[in-house]
């Protein structure tokens, strides 16, 4: 399926039909890879990867995904480019559009992605910004579908910081018909415009009580409380111990609930080792599925 959008920056660009298609296509590509390998549908295609932030899963999954589909990926840090010497984002976007077939950028400021999108004639993918992380959510919902065999009618409990990943997960919930209950300390709510918009399509509950959020939850999700920008110990103390995912809190969700985390995790902060390494954790499948959803996205933006 050819997506109507040129770019993927938040997830809001997708229709519910397109979102669900990408999930199912990802599952198909995963099965295909294990049986006989993926077809080289992106042969002679090149992905430019721009990294302002460190990356493990995003870089390896995109680069491996392009290779498995017959294409090639170029990895560029900001210091490798003329951006570091004052060339404008606008001119960079126009230049890269003449050389390659798609741009994936992992950036500090989401506004840079908007500029890339506005001035590039090729697709632009948000590999992570301070506001959204749509690629992670594609992998998350693929994992949920893989484990639960459905999406609509399930409940996700998000515990912790209403951050970039949470914002995109709210969009994913709206696109799939999943309900979402979000427990954050005061002052750490997700983007309110995202909540308002998504509440038109599904139930989005905001609370300060983690137990309220996890009650009857099919999926329990968290992320780190600190980032490369904000490692203030005073900030972290606002989350602990109430917003830590531990066996006691997992016990308030459904008995067959799964635990998810986008990684990297700070063990014994947002989640205990007993949970992330426990039988309910699906974080390694979730991490692997970044590969398969990147391929589905790339194929749908470049090839279709």
PDB file of C-alpha atoms in Angstrom:
ATOM      1  CA  UNK A   1       0.000   0.000   0.000  1.00  0.00           C
ATOM      2  CA  UNK A   2       1.273   3.455  -0.906  1.00  0.00           C
ATOM      3  CA  UNK A   3       0.793   5.772   2.054  1.00  0.00           C
ATOM      4  CA  UNK A   4      -0.995   9.040   1.361  1.00  0.00           C
ATOM      5  CA  UNK A   5       1.554  10.935   3.415  1.00  0.00           C
ATOM      6  CA  UNK A   6       5.031  11.703   2.078  1.00  0.00           C
ATOM      7  CA  UNK A   7       6.521  11.710   5.585  1.00  0.00           C
ATOM      8  CA  UNK A   8       6.109  10.086   8.993  1.00  0.00           C
ATOM      9  CA  UNK A   9       6.818  12.582  11.754  1.00  0.00           C
ATOM     10  CA  UNK A  10       4.270  11.871  14.510  1.00  0.00           C
ATOM     11  CA  UNK A  11       1.856   9.037  13.430  1.00  0.00           C
ATOM     12  CA  UNK A  12      -1.015  11.490  13.053  1.00  0.00           C
ATOM     13  CA  UNK A  13      -0.276  11.534   9.307  1.00  0.00           C
ATOM     14  CA  UNK A  14      -1.676   8.003   8.988  1.00  0.00           C
ATOM     15  CA  UNK A  15      -5.252   6.842   8.621  1.00  0.00           C
ATOM     16  CA  UNK A  16      -6.401   3.940  10.821  1.00  0.00           C
ATOM     17  CA  UNK A  17      -6.386   1.717   7.725  1.00  0.00           C
ATOM     18  CA  UNK A  18      -2.768   2.672   6.921  1.00  0.00           C
ATOM     19  CA  UNK A  19      -1.629   2.187  10.512  1.00  0.00           C
ATOM     20  CA  UNK A  20      -3.150  -1.288  10.736  1.00  0.00           C
ATOM     21  CA  UNK A  21      -1.752  -2.139   7.304  1.00  0.00           C
ATOM     22  CA  UNK A  22       1.775  -1.285   8.469  1.00  0.00           C
ATOM     23  CA  UNK A  23       1.353  -3.533  11.518  1.00  0.00           C
ATOM     24  CA  UNK A  24       0.159  -6.477   9.410  1.00  0.00           C
ATOM     25  CA  UNK A  25       2.798  -5.857   6.743  1.00  0.00           C
ATOM     26  CA  UNK A  26       5.475  -5.899   9.437  1.00  0.00           C
ATOM     27  CA  UNK A  27       4.237  -9.266  10.690  1.00  0.00           C
ATOM     28  CA  UNK A  28       4.322 -10.560   7.110  1.00  0.00           C
ATOM     29  CA  UNK A  29       7.895  -9.347   6.563  1.00  0.00           C
ATOM     30  CA  UNK A  30       9.016 -10.958   9.826  1.00  0.00           C
ATOM     31  CA  UNK A  31       7.549 -14.297   8.785  1.00  0.00           C
ATOM     32  CA  UNK A  32       8.990 -13.958   5.275  1.00  0.00           C
ATOM     33  CA  UNK A  33      12.474 -13.195   6.610  1.00  0.00           C
ATOM     34  CA  UNK A  34      12.500 -16.317   8.743  1.00  0.00           C
ATOM     35  CA  UNK A  35      11.186 -18.580   5.996  1.00  0.00           C
ATOM     36  CA  UNK A  36      13.116 -17.538   2.901  1.00  0.00           C
ATOM     37  CA  UNK A  37      14.417 -14.008   3.337  1.00  0.00           C
ATOM     38  CA  UNK A  38      12.889 -10.739   2.204  1.00  0.00           C
ATOM     39  CA  UNK A  39      12.626  -9.816  -1.452  1.00  0.00           C
ATOM     40  CA  UNK A  40      15.025  -7.050  -2.598  1.00  0.00           C
ATOM     41  CA  UNK A  41      12.234  -4.584  -3.263  1.00  0.00           C
ATOM     42  CA  UNK A  42      14.453  -1.599  -2.390  1.00  0.00           C
ATOM     43  CA  UNK A  43      17.325  -2.563  -4.692  1.00  0.00           C
ATOM     44  CA  UNK A  44      19.328   0.513  -5.747  1.00  0.00           C
ATOM     45  CA  UNK A  45      17.504   2.642  -3.166  1.00  0.00           C
ATOM     46  CA  UNK A  46      19.429   4.648  -0.562  1.00  0.00           C
ATOM     47  CA  UNK A  47      18.410   5.883   2.885  1.00  0.00           C
ATOM     48  CA  UNK A  48      20.170   8.862   4.476  1.00  0.00           C
ATOM     49  CA  UNK A  49      20.310   8.512   8.262  1.00  0.00           C
ATOM     50  CA  UNK A  50      21.034  11.696  10.237  1.00  0.00           C
ATOM     51  CA  UNK A  51      21.907  11.279  13.909  1.00  0.00           C
ATOM     52  CA  UNK A  52      22.158  14.162  16.349  1.00  0.00           C
ATOM     53  CA  UNK A  53      21.490  11.752  19.224  1.00  0.00           C
ATOM     54  CA  UNK A  54      23.185   8.451  20.143  1.00  0.00           C
ATOM     55  CA  UNK A  55      21.370   5.368  18.863  1.00  0.00           C
ATOM     56  CA  UNK A  56      21.466   1.587  19.054  1.00  0.00           C
ATOM     57  CA  UNK A  57      18.089   0.216  17.978  1.00  0.00           C
ATOM     58  CA  UNK A  58      17.169   2.978  15.529  1.00  0.00           C
ATOM     59  CA  UNK A  59      20.453   2.917  13.632  1.00  0.00           C
ATOM     60  CA  UNK A  60      20.879  -0.863  13.503  1.00  0.00           C
ATOM     61  CA  UNK A  61      17.250  -1.594  12.597  1.00  0.00           C
ATOM     62  CA  UNK A  62      17.115   0.959   9.775  1.00  0.00           C
ATOM     63  CA  UNK A  63      20.513   0.033   8.345  1.00  0.00           C
ATOM     64  CA  UNK A  64      19.861  -3.709   8.571  1.00  0.00           C
ATOM     65  CA  UNK A  65      16.339  -3.237   7.222  1.00  0.00           C
ATOM     66  CA  UNK A  66      17.575  -1.435   4.112  1.00  0.00           C
ATOM     67  CA  UNK A  67      20.172  -4.166   3.542  1.00  0.00           C
ATOM     68  CA  UNK A  68      17.608  -6.962   3.902  1.00  0.00           C
ATOM     69  CA  UNK A  69      15.367  -5.228   1.347  1.00  0.00           C
ATOM     70  CA  UNK A  70      18.251  -4.867  -1.116  1.00  0.00           C
ATOM     71  CA  UNK A  71      19.008  -1.213  -0.462  1.00  0.00           C
ATOM     72  CA  UNK A  72      21.745   0.816   1.185  1.00  0.00           C
ATOM     73  CA  UNK A  73      21.915   3.208   4.149  1.00  0.00           C
ATOM     74  CA  UNK A  74      24.319   6.091   4.767  1.00  0.00           C
ATOM     75  CA  UNK A  75      24.972   7.044   8.383  1.00  0.00           C
ATOM     76  CA  UNK A  76      25.713  10.732   9.044  1.00  0.00           C
ATOM     77  CA  UNK A  77      26.287  12.514  12.323  1.00  0.00           C
ATOM     78  CA  UNK A  78      25.836  16.270  12.493  1.00  0.00           C
ATOM     79  CA  UNK A  79      29.622  16.664  12.519  1.00  0.00           C
ATOM     80  CA  UNK A  80      29.868  14.759   9.222  1.00  0.00           C
ATOM     81  CA  UNK A  81      27.697  17.286   7.427  1.00  0.00           C
ATOM     82  CA  UNK A  82      27.931  20.917   6.373  1.00  0.00           C
ATOM     83  CA  UNK A  83      25.116  21.552   8.863  1.00  0.00           C
ATOM     84  CA  UNK A  84      27.884  21.743  11.462  1.00  0.00           C
ATOM     85  CA  UNK A  85      29.451  24.618   9.501  1.00  0.00           C
ATOM     86  CA  UNK A  86      26.309  26.646   9.027  1.00  0.00           C
ATOM     87  CA  UNK A  87      24.556  25.188   5.962  1.00  0.00           C
ATOM     88  CA  UNK A  88      20.811  25.559   6.391  1.00  0.00           C
ATOM     89  CA  UNK A  89      18.465  22.657   6.982  1.00  0.00           C
ATOM     90  CA  UNK A  90      16.513  23.796   3.939  1.00  0.00           C
ATOM     91  CA  UNK A  91      19.545  23.536   1.627  1.00  0.00           C
ATOM     92  CA  UNK A  92      20.556  20.210   3.182  1.00  0.00           C
ATOM     93  CA  UNK A  93      17.090  18.770   2.506  1.00  0.00           C
ATOM     94  CA  UNK A  94      17.146  19.867  -1.127  1.00  0.00           C
ATOM     95  CA  UNK A  95      20.633  18.447  -1.672  1.00  0.00           C
ATOM     96  CA  UNK A  96      19.945  15.071  -0.071  1.00  0.00           C
ATOM     97  CA  UNK A  97      16.770  14.794  -2.158  1.00  0.00           C
ATOM     98  CA  UNK A  98      18.929  14.790  -5.313  1.00  0.00           C
ATOM     99  CA  UNK A  99      21.114  11.921  -4.046  1.00  0.00           C
ATOM    100  CA  UNK A 100      18.981   9.550  -2.005  1.00  0.00           C
ATOM    101  CA  UNK A 101      15.456   8.180  -1.745  1.00  0.00           C
ATOM    102  CA  UNK A 102      14.527   8.802   1.886  1.00  0.00           C
ATOM    103  CA  UNK A 103      15.783  10.664   4.959  1.00  0.00           C
ATOM    104  CA  UNK A 104      15.552   9.350   8.510  1.00  0.00           C
ATOM    105  CA  UNK A 105      16.600  11.814  11.209  1.00  0.00           C
ATOM    106  CA  UNK A 106      17.031  11.387  14.966  1.00  0.00           C
ATOM    107  CA  UNK A 107      17.094  14.898  16.374  1.00  0.00           C
ATOM    108  CA  UNK A 108      16.904  17.013  19.503  1.00  0.00           C
ATOM    109  CA  UNK A 109      14.328  19.508  18.235  1.00  0.00           C
ATOM    110  CA  UNK A 110      11.229  18.395  16.322  1.00  0.00           C
ATOM    111  CA  UNK A 111      11.213  21.697  14.408  1.00  0.00           C
ATOM    112  CA  UNK A 112      14.255  20.486  12.458  1.00  0.00           C
ATOM    113  CA  UNK A 113      12.182  17.569  11.143  1.00  0.00           C
ATOM    114  CA  UNK A 114       9.440  19.952  10.090  1.00  0.00           C
ATOM    115  CA  UNK A 115      11.992  21.944   8.080  1.00  0.00           C
ATOM    116  CA  UNK A 116      13.400  18.788   6.484  1.00  0.00           C
ATOM    117  CA  UNK A 117       9.892  17.697   5.579  1.00  0.00           C
ATOM    118  CA  UNK A 118       8.948  21.058   4.101  1.00  0.00           C
ATOM    119  CA  UNK A 119      12.009  21.276   1.846  1.00  0.00           C
ATOM    120  CA  UNK A 120      12.789  17.652   0.928  1.00  0.00           C
ATOM    121  CA  UNK A 121      11.136  16.163  -2.140  1.00  0.00           C
ATOM    122  CA  UNK A 122      11.724  12.650  -0.728  1.00  0.00           C
ATOM    123  CA  UNK A 123      10.127  11.013   2.338  1.00  0.00           C
ATOM    124  CA  UNK A 124      11.310  12.111   5.783  1.00  0.00           C
ATOM    125  CA  UNK A 125      11.017   9.769   8.778  1.00  0.00           C
ATOM    126  CA  UNK A 126      11.237  10.811  12.413  1.00  0.00           C
ATOM    127  CA  UNK A 127      13.723   8.427  14.039  1.00  0.00           C
ATOM    128  CA  UNK A 128      13.087  10.222  17.353  1.00  0.00           C
ATOM    129  CA  UNK A 129      12.601  13.823  18.398  1.00  0.00           C
ATOM    130  CA  UNK A 130      11.902  15.617  21.647  1.00  0.00           C
ATOM    131  CA  UNK A 131       8.171  15.501  20.835  1.00  0.00           C
ATOM    132  CA  UNK A 132       7.459  12.169  19.127  1.00  0.00           C
ATOM    133  CA  UNK A 133       8.832   8.681  18.425  1.00  0.00           C
ATOM    134  CA  UNK A 134       6.498   7.147  15.812  1.00  0.00           C
ATOM    135  CA  UNK A 135       8.827   4.339  14.715  1.00  0.00           C
ATOM    136  CA  UNK A 136       8.912   2.962  18.250  1.00  0.00           C
ATOM    137  CA  UNK A 137       5.131   2.873  18.401  1.00  0.00           C
ATOM    138  CA  UNK A 138       4.841   0.915  15.168  1.00  0.00           C
ATOM    139  CA  UNK A 139       7.059  -1.739  16.761  1.00  0.00           C
ATOM    140  CA  UNK A 140       5.106  -1.593  20.018  1.00  0.00           C
ATOM    141  CA  UNK A 141       1.752  -2.143  18.356  1.00  0.00           C
ATOM    142  CA  UNK A 142       3.180  -4.881  16.168  1.00  0.00           C
ATOM    143  CA  UNK A 143       4.330  -6.595  19.357  1.00  0.00           C
ATOM    144  CA  UNK A 144       0.935  -6.186  20.994  1.00  0.00           C
ATOM    145  CA  UNK A 145      -0.791  -7.644  17.918  1.00  0.00           C
ATOM    146  CA  UNK A 146       1.733 -10.490  17.863  1.00  0.00           C
ATOM    147  CA  UNK A 147       1.131 -11.363  21.524  1.00  0.00           C
ATOM    148  CA  UNK A 148      -2.564 -10.555  21.935  1.00  0.00           C
ATOM    149  CA  UNK A 149      -3.745 -11.392  18.373  1.00  0.00           C
ATOM    150  CA  UNK A 150      -5.761  -8.168  18.263  1.00  0.00           C
ATOM    151  CA  UNK A 151      -5.570  -4.467  19.057  1.00  0.00           C
ATOM    152  CA  UNK A 152      -9.065  -2.993  19.301  1.00  0.00           C
ATOM    153  CA  UNK A 153     -10.619  -3.357  22.728  1.00  0.00           C
ATOM    154  CA  UNK A 154      -7.369  -3.783  24.649  1.00  0.00           C
ATOM    155  CA  UNK A 155      -6.127  -1.427  27.367  1.00  0.00           C
ATOM    156  CA  UNK A 156      -2.630   0.047  27.661  1.00  0.00           C
ATOM    157  CA  UNK A 157      -1.387   1.474  30.957  1.00  0.00           C
ATOM    158  CA  UNK A 158       1.405   4.010  30.586  1.00  0.00           C
ATOM    159  CA  UNK A 159       3.266   4.674  33.838  1.00  0.00           C
ATOM    160  CA  UNK A 160       5.813   7.483  34.311  1.00  0.00           C
ATOM    161  CA  UNK A 161       6.729  10.461  32.159  1.00  0.00           C
ATOM    162  CA  UNK A 162       4.298  11.725  29.511  1.00  0.00           C
ATOM    163  CA  UNK A 163       7.152  12.070  27.040  1.00  0.00           C
ATOM    164  CA  UNK A 164       7.755  11.785  23.287  1.00  0.00           C
ATOM    165  CA  UNK A 165       7.113   8.033  23.244  1.00  0.00           C
ATOM    166  CA  UNK A 166       3.904   8.491  25.213  1.00  0.00           C
ATOM    167  CA  UNK A 167       2.692  11.164  22.771  1.00  0.00           C
ATOM    168  CA  UNK A 168       3.101   8.859  19.786  1.00  0.00           C
ATOM    169  CA  UNK A 169       1.579   5.930  21.692  1.00  0.00           C
ATOM    170  CA  UNK A 170      -1.530   8.028  22.279  1.00  0.00           C
ATOM    171  CA  UNK A 171      -1.805   8.535  18.516  1.00  0.00           C
ATOM    172  CA  UNK A 172      -1.314   4.777  18.043  1.00  0.00           C
ATOM    173  CA  UNK A 173      -4.123   4.060  20.494  1.00  0.00           C
ATOM    174  CA  UNK A 174      -6.460   6.365  18.604  1.00  0.00           C
ATOM    175  CA  UNK A 175      -5.574   4.770  15.266  1.00  0.00           C
ATOM    176  CA  UNK A 176      -6.105   1.213  16.542  1.00  0.00           C
ATOM    177  CA  UNK A 177      -9.035   1.511  18.946  1.00  0.00           C
ATOM    178  CA  UNK A 178      -6.986   0.637  22.023  1.00  0.00           C
ATOM    179  CA  UNK A 179      -7.898   2.375  25.281  1.00  0.00           C
ATOM    180  CA  UNK A 180      -5.081   4.063  27.181  1.00  0.00           C
ATOM    181  CA  UNK A 181      -4.714   5.052  30.824  1.00  0.00           C
ATOM    182  CA  UNK A 182      -1.756   7.310  31.602  1.00  0.00           C
ATOM    183  CA  UNK A 183      -0.396   7.781  35.124  1.00  0.00           C
ATOM    184  CA  UNK A 184       2.117  10.596  35.568  1.00  0.00           C
ATOM    185  CA  UNK A 185       3.210  12.802  38.458  1.00  0.00           C
ATOM    186  CA  UNK A 186       1.839  16.335  38.449  1.00  0.00           C
ATOM    187  CA  UNK A 187       3.611  18.400  35.818  1.00  0.00           C
ATOM    188  CA  UNK A 188       4.542  15.442  33.593  1.00  0.00           C
ATOM    189  CA  UNK A 189       1.389  14.952  31.529  1.00  0.00           C
ATOM    190  CA  UNK A 190       1.664  14.164  27.808  1.00  0.00           C
ATOM    191  CA  UNK A 191       1.017  16.797  25.137  1.00  0.00           C
ATOM    192  CA  UNK A 192      -2.514  18.029  25.788  1.00  0.00           C
ATOM    193  CA  UNK A 193      -3.337  18.727  22.140  1.00  0.00           C
ATOM    194  CA  UNK A 194      -2.403  15.121  21.319  1.00  0.00           C
ATOM    195  CA  UNK A 195      -4.660  13.881  24.130  1.00  0.00           C
ATOM    196  CA  UNK A 196      -7.542  16.106  23.023  1.00  0.00           C
ATOM    197  CA  UNK A 197      -7.287  15.083  19.387  1.00  0.00           C
ATOM    198  CA  UNK A 198      -6.938  11.360  20.134  1.00  0.00           C
ATOM    199  CA  UNK A 199      -9.795  11.340  22.658  1.00  0.00           C
ATOM    200  CA  UNK A 200     -12.156  11.798  19.727  1.00  0.00           C
ATOM    201  CA  UNK A 201     -11.310   8.250  18.592  1.00  0.00           C
ATOM    202  CA  UNK A 202     -10.696   6.288  21.799  1.00  0.00           C
ATOM    203  CA  UNK A 203     -10.745   6.581  25.582  1.00  0.00           C
ATOM    204  CA  UNK A 204      -7.628   8.345  26.919  1.00  0.00           C
ATOM    205  CA  UNK A 205      -7.570   8.552  30.718  1.00  0.00           C
ATOM    206  CA  UNK A 206      -5.148  10.769  32.654  1.00  0.00           C
ATOM    207  CA  UNK A 207      -4.436  10.103  36.325  1.00  0.00           C
ATOM    208  CA  UNK A 208      -1.743  10.538  38.962  1.00  0.00           C
ATOM    209  CA  UNK A 209      -2.429   7.057  40.397  1.00  0.00           C
ATOM    210  CA  UNK A 210      -0.487   4.156  38.809  1.00  0.00           C
ATOM    211  CA  UNK A 211      -2.872   1.547  40.257  1.00  0.00           C
ATOM    212  CA  UNK A 212      -5.845   3.268  38.622  1.00  0.00           C
ATOM    213  CA  UNK A 213      -4.004   3.122  35.300  1.00  0.00           C
ATOM    214  CA  UNK A 214      -2.937  -0.533  35.541  1.00  0.00           C
ATOM    215  CA  UNK A 215      -6.318  -1.867  36.679  1.00  0.00           C
ATOM    216  CA  UNK A 216      -7.552  -4.317  34.002  1.00  0.00           C
ATOM    217  CA  UNK A 217      -4.649  -3.380  31.721  1.00  0.00           C
ATOM    218  CA  UNK A 218      -3.568  -5.805  29.001  1.00  0.00           C
ATOM    219  CA  UNK A 219      -0.279  -3.986  28.420  1.00  0.00           C
ATOM    220  CA  UNK A 220       1.884  -2.078  30.919  1.00  0.00           C
ATOM    221  CA  UNK A 221       4.415   0.347  29.443  1.00  0.00           C
ATOM    222  CA  UNK A 222       7.046   2.704  30.799  1.00  0.00           C
ATOM    223  CA  UNK A 223      10.129   4.613  29.715  1.00  0.00           C
ATOM    224  CA  UNK A 224      13.083   6.270  31.433  1.00  0.00           C
ATOM    225  CA  UNK A 225      12.455   9.278  33.652  1.00  0.00           C
ATOM    226  CA  UNK A 226      15.642  10.980  32.533  1.00  0.00           C
ATOM    227  CA  UNK A 227      17.099  11.719  29.123  1.00  0.00           C
ATOM    228  CA  UNK A 228      20.272  12.967  27.513  1.00  0.00           C
ATOM    229  CA  UNK A 229      18.880  16.460  28.155  1.00  0.00           C
ATOM    230  CA  UNK A 230      17.586  16.029  31.684  1.00  0.00           C
ATOM    231  CA  UNK A 231      19.391  13.880  34.214  1.00  0.00           C
ATOM    232  CA  UNK A 232      18.522  15.939  37.276  1.00  0.00           C
ATOM    233  CA  UNK A 233      18.308  13.665  40.363  1.00  0.00           C
ATOM    234  CA  UNK A 234      15.575  15.929  41.778  1.00  0.00           C
ATOM    235  CA  UNK A 235      13.454  15.164  38.714  1.00  0.00           C
ATOM    236  CA  UNK A 236      13.892  11.411  39.111  1.00  0.00           C
ATOM    237  CA  UNK A 237      12.828  11.579  42.769  1.00  0.00           C
ATOM    238  CA  UNK A 238       9.405  12.815  41.663  1.00  0.00           C
ATOM    239  CA  UNK A 239       8.763   9.410  40.064  1.00  0.00           C
ATOM    240  CA  UNK A 240      10.140   7.110  42.745  1.00  0.00           C
ATOM    241  CA  UNK A 241       8.962   4.912  44.277  1.00  0.00           C
ATOM    242  CA  UNK A 242       5.310   5.304  43.181  1.00  0.00           C
ATOM    243  CA  UNK A 243       5.847   5.118  39.399  1.00  0.00           C
ATOM    244  CA  UNK A 244       8.260   2.201  39.336  1.00  0.00           C
ATOM    245  CA  UNK A 245       7.028  -0.919  37.540  1.00  0.00           C
ATOM    246  CA  UNK A 246       7.629  -3.739  40.004  1.00  0.00           C
ATOM    247  CA  UNK A 247       5.931  -7.097  40.648  1.00  0.00           C
ATOM    248  CA  UNK A 248       3.397  -5.490  43.006  1.00  0.00           C
ATOM    249  CA  UNK A 249       2.241  -2.960  40.403  1.00  0.00           C
ATOM    250  CA  UNK A 250       2.238  -5.555  37.608  1.00  0.00           C
ATOM    251  CA  UNK A 251       0.008  -7.643  39.874  1.00  0.00           C
ATOM    252  CA  UNK A 252      -2.723  -5.004  39.616  1.00  0.00           C
ATOM    253  CA  UNK A 253      -2.962  -5.467  35.837  1.00  0.00           C
ATOM    254  CA  UNK A 254      -4.579  -8.466  34.171  1.00  0.00           C
ATOM    255  CA  UNK A 255      -2.964 -11.802  34.978  1.00  0.00           C
ATOM    256  CA  UNK A 256      -1.839 -12.232  31.360  1.00  0.00           C
ATOM    257  CA  UNK A 257      -0.695  -8.612  30.931  1.00  0.00           C
ATOM    258  CA  UNK A 258       2.564  -8.009  29.094  1.00  0.00           C
ATOM    259  CA  UNK A 259       5.281  -5.518  30.009  1.00  0.00           C
ATOM    260  CA  UNK A 260       6.900  -3.263  27.412  1.00  0.00           C
ATOM    261  CA  UNK A 261       9.749  -0.735  27.411  1.00  0.00           C
ATOM    262  CA  UNK A 262      11.316   0.962  24.397  1.00  0.00           C
ATOM    263  CA  UNK A 263      14.835   0.638  25.891  1.00  0.00           C
ATOM    264  CA  UNK A 264      17.407   1.517  27.020  1.00  0.00           C
ATOM    265  CA  UNK A 265      16.126   0.908  30.536  1.00  0.00           C
ATOM    266  CA  UNK A 266      17.489   2.180  33.816  1.00  0.00           C
ATOM    267  CA  UNK A 267      16.960  -0.897  35.954  1.00  0.00           C
ATOM    268  CA  UNK A 268      15.704  -0.364  39.488  1.00  0.00           C
ATOM    269  CA  UNK A 269      14.442   3.095  38.493  1.00  0.00           C
ATOM    270  CA  UNK A 270      11.423   2.938  36.181  1.00  0.00           C
ATOM    271  CA  UNK A 271      11.387  -0.886  36.222  1.00  0.00           C
ATOM    272  CA  UNK A 272      12.852  -3.604  38.395  1.00  0.00           C
ATOM    273  CA  UNK A 273      15.030  -6.344  36.926  1.00  0.00           C
ATOM    274  CA  UNK A 274      12.502  -8.891  38.181  1.00  0.00           C
ATOM    275  CA  UNK A 275       9.891  -7.406  35.814  1.00  0.00           C
ATOM    276  CA  UNK A 276      11.992  -6.633  32.757  1.00  0.00           C
ATOM    277  CA  UNK A 277      13.577 -10.102  32.916  1.00  0.00           C
ATOM    278  CA  UNK A 278      10.352 -11.798  34.014  1.00  0.00           C
ATOM    279  CA  UNK A 279       7.846 -13.962  32.191  1.00  0.00           C
ATOM    280  CA  UNK A 280       5.496 -11.059  31.371  1.00  0.00           C
ATOM    281  CA  UNK A 281       8.198  -8.994  29.689  1.00  0.00           C
ATOM    282  CA  UNK A 282       8.256  -8.849  25.892  1.00  0.00           C
ATOM    283  CA  UNK A 283      10.930  -6.149  25.574  1.00  0.00           C
ATOM    284  CA  UNK A 284      13.300  -8.227  23.420  1.00  0.00           C
ATOM    285  CA  UNK A 285      10.574  -9.106  20.924  1.00  0.00           C
ATOM    286  CA  UNK A 286       9.607  -5.437  21.001  1.00  0.00           C
ATOM    287  CA  UNK A 287      13.206  -4.435  20.240  1.00  0.00           C
ATOM    288  CA  UNK A 288      13.468  -6.966  17.392  1.00  0.00           C
ATOM    289  CA  UNK A 289      10.239  -5.721  15.901  1.00  0.00           C
ATOM    290  CA  UNK A 290      11.815  -2.320  15.287  1.00  0.00           C
ATOM    291  CA  UNK A 291      13.576  -4.062  12.375  1.00  0.00           C
ATOM    292  CA  UNK A 292      10.398  -5.394  10.805  1.00  0.00           C
ATOM    293  CA  UNK A 293       8.351  -2.213  11.199  1.00  0.00           C
ATOM    294  CA  UNK A 294      11.164  -0.062   9.781  1.00  0.00           C
ATOM    295  CA  UNK A 295      11.152  -2.276   6.690  1.00  0.00           C
ATOM    296  CA  UNK A 296       7.373  -2.051   6.318  1.00  0.00           C
ATOM    297  CA  UNK A 297       7.544   1.719   6.645  1.00  0.00           C
ATOM    298  CA  UNK A 298      10.448   2.138   4.228  1.00  0.00           C
ATOM    299  CA  UNK A 299       8.826  -0.100   1.648  1.00  0.00           C
ATOM    300  CA  UNK A 300       5.519   1.755   1.932  1.00  0.00           C
ATOM    301  CA  UNK A 301       7.122   5.187   1.577  1.00  0.00           C
ATOM    302  CA  UNK A 302       9.778   4.412  -1.061  1.00  0.00           C
ATOM    303  CA  UNK A 303       8.729   1.368  -3.079  1.00  0.00           C
ATOM    304  CA  UNK A 304       4.956   1.215  -3.147  1.00  0.00           C
TER     305      UNK A 304
END
